[in-house]
Amino acid sequence: MNKGRKLMPATFIVTEYGPLEPTIYHVFENGPPQLKAMAPNARVEAFLLIIWQRFGDHTSEELLEIVKRDGVYNMTLEEEG
């Protein structure tokens, strides 16, 4: 949906528990951080609403199963361990 472009400036790693973004993991490691919320621009908000409409009703377990069915996820996990 994003034509191969990154959704955010981040690189995810593959783990047996699913994808993980190391920076976000460390930010939330000790609980939710104290951050000031900022509204996204209209284009980003519209894109996120589409994603929410498509996947918002899924549980985290269901989302992980969707990710694990992706060939790239499995190939990377096998190659990189």
mmCIF file of C-alpha atoms in Angstrom:
data_model
loop_
_atom_site.group_PDB
_atom_site.id
_atom_site.type_symbol
_atom_site.label_atom_id
_atom_site.label_comp_id
_atom_site.label_asym_id
_atom_site.label_seq_id
_atom_site.Cartn_x
_atom_site.Cartn_y
_atom_site.Cartn_z
ATOM 1 C CA MET A 1 0.000 0.000 0.000
ATOM 2 C CA ASN A 2 2.960 2.325 0.534
ATOM 3 C CA LYS A 3 4.638 1.340 -2.743
ATOM 4 C CA GLY A 4 7.627 -0.205 -0.984
ATOM 5 C CA ARG A 5 8.487 2.935 0.980
ATOM 6 C CA LYS A 6 9.189 2.758 4.688
ATOM 7 C CA LEU A 7 6.310 3.778 6.917
ATOM 8 C CA MET A 8 8.752 5.290 9.402
ATOM 9 C CA PRO A 9 12.510 5.737 9.650
ATOM 10 C CA ALA A 10 13.129 2.358 11.248
ATOM 11 C CA THR A 11 14.538 -1.049 10.499
ATOM 12 C CA PHE A 12 12.792 -4.052 12.015
ATOM 13 C CA ILE A 13 14.555 -7.238 12.982
ATOM 14 C CA VAL A 14 12.967 -10.670 12.719
ATOM 15 C CA THR A 15 12.585 -12.705 15.893
ATOM 16 C CA GLU A 16 10.773 -15.952 16.551
ATOM 17 C CA TYR A 17 8.177 -13.832 18.407
ATOM 18 C CA GLY A 18 7.597 -11.557 15.424
ATOM 19 C CA PRO A 19 9.135 -8.365 14.057
ATOM 20 C CA LEU A 20 10.844 -6.034 16.509
ATOM 21 C CA GLU A 21 12.049 -2.461 16.105
ATOM 22 C CA PRO A 22 14.967 -2.150 18.573
ATOM 23 C CA THR A 23 14.627 1.568 19.293
ATOM 24 C CA ILE A 24 10.912 1.341 20.062
ATOM 25 C CA TYR A 25 11.551 -1.744 22.189
ATOM 26 C CA HIS A 26 14.097 0.151 24.308
ATOM 27 C CA VAL A 27 11.865 3.215 24.631
ATOM 28 C CA PHE A 28 9.028 1.080 26.049
ATOM 29 C CA GLU A 29 11.248 -1.382 27.940
ATOM 30 C CA ASN A 30 10.481 0.231 31.321
ATOM 31 C CA GLY A 31 6.864 1.141 30.621
ATOM 32 C CA PRO A 32 5.216 3.821 28.496
ATOM 33 C CA PRO A 33 7.442 6.872 28.036
ATOM 34 C CA GLN A 34 6.281 10.395 28.851
ATOM 35 C CA LEU A 35 5.773 11.767 25.345
ATOM 36 C CA LYS A 36 3.848 14.716 24.020
ATOM 37 C CA ALA A 37 1.333 13.529 21.412
ATOM 38 C CA MET A 38 1.534 15.167 18.010
ATOM 39 C CA ALA A 39 -1.114 14.931 15.310
ATOM 40 C CA PRO A 40 0.100 13.399 12.031
ATOM 41 C CA ASN A 41 -0.329 15.310 8.806
ATOM 42 C CA ALA A 42 -3.480 14.589 6.799
ATOM 43 C CA ARG A 43 -1.779 12.237 4.321
ATOM 44 C CA VAL A 44 -0.251 10.107 7.080
ATOM 45 C CA GLU A 45 -3.517 10.090 9.021
ATOM 46 C CA ALA A 46 -5.476 8.919 5.970
ATOM 47 C CA PHE A 47 -2.985 6.108 5.367
ATOM 48 C CA LEU A 48 -3.077 5.016 9.014
ATOM 49 C CA LEU A 49 -6.884 4.996 8.985
ATOM 50 C CA ILE A 50 -6.833 2.601 6.026
ATOM 51 C CA ILE A 51 -4.457 0.310 7.922
ATOM 52 C CA TRP A 52 -6.622 0.547 11.060
ATOM 53 C CA GLN A 53 -9.793 -0.273 9.094
ATOM 54 C CA ARG A 54 -8.088 -3.321 7.600
ATOM 55 C CA PHE A 55 -6.351 -4.690 10.691
ATOM 56 C CA GLY A 56 -7.822 -2.925 13.750
ATOM 57 C CA ASP A 57 -10.183 -5.749 14.648
ATOM 58 C CA HIS A 58 -7.390 -8.356 14.779
ATOM 59 C CA THR A 59 -5.808 -9.493 18.022
ATOM 60 C CA SER A 60 -2.043 -9.258 18.419
ATOM 61 C CA GLU A 61 -1.874 -13.034 17.964
ATOM 62 C CA GLU A 62 -3.807 -12.830 14.693
ATOM 63 C CA LEU A 63 -1.553 -10.030 13.445
ATOM 64 C CA LEU A 64 1.522 -12.084 14.280
ATOM 65 C CA GLU A 65 0.116 -15.018 12.303
ATOM 66 C CA ILE A 66 -0.428 -12.718 9.300
ATOM 67 C CA VAL A 67 3.192 -11.572 9.535
ATOM 68 C CA LYS A 68 4.475 -15.124 9.951
ATOM 69 C CA ARG A 69 2.649 -16.215 6.770
ATOM 70 C CA ASP A 70 4.718 -13.695 4.811
ATOM 71 C CA GLY A 71 7.498 -15.337 2.808
ATOM 72 C CA VAL A 72 10.005 -12.583 3.564
ATOM 73 C CA TYR A 73 9.534 -13.000 7.316
ATOM 74 C CA ASN A 74 10.142 -16.748 7.160
ATOM 75 C CA MET A 75 13.063 -16.476 4.736
ATOM 76 C CA THR A 76 14.773 -13.873 6.934
ATOM 77 C CA LEU A 77 14.205 -15.881 10.109
ATOM 78 C CA GLU A 78 15.710 -18.983 8.466
ATOM 79 C CA GLU A 79 18.701 -17.089 7.010
ATOM 80 C CA GLU A 80 19.498 -14.888 9.982
ATOM 81 C CA GLY A 81 18.285 -17.026 12.858
#
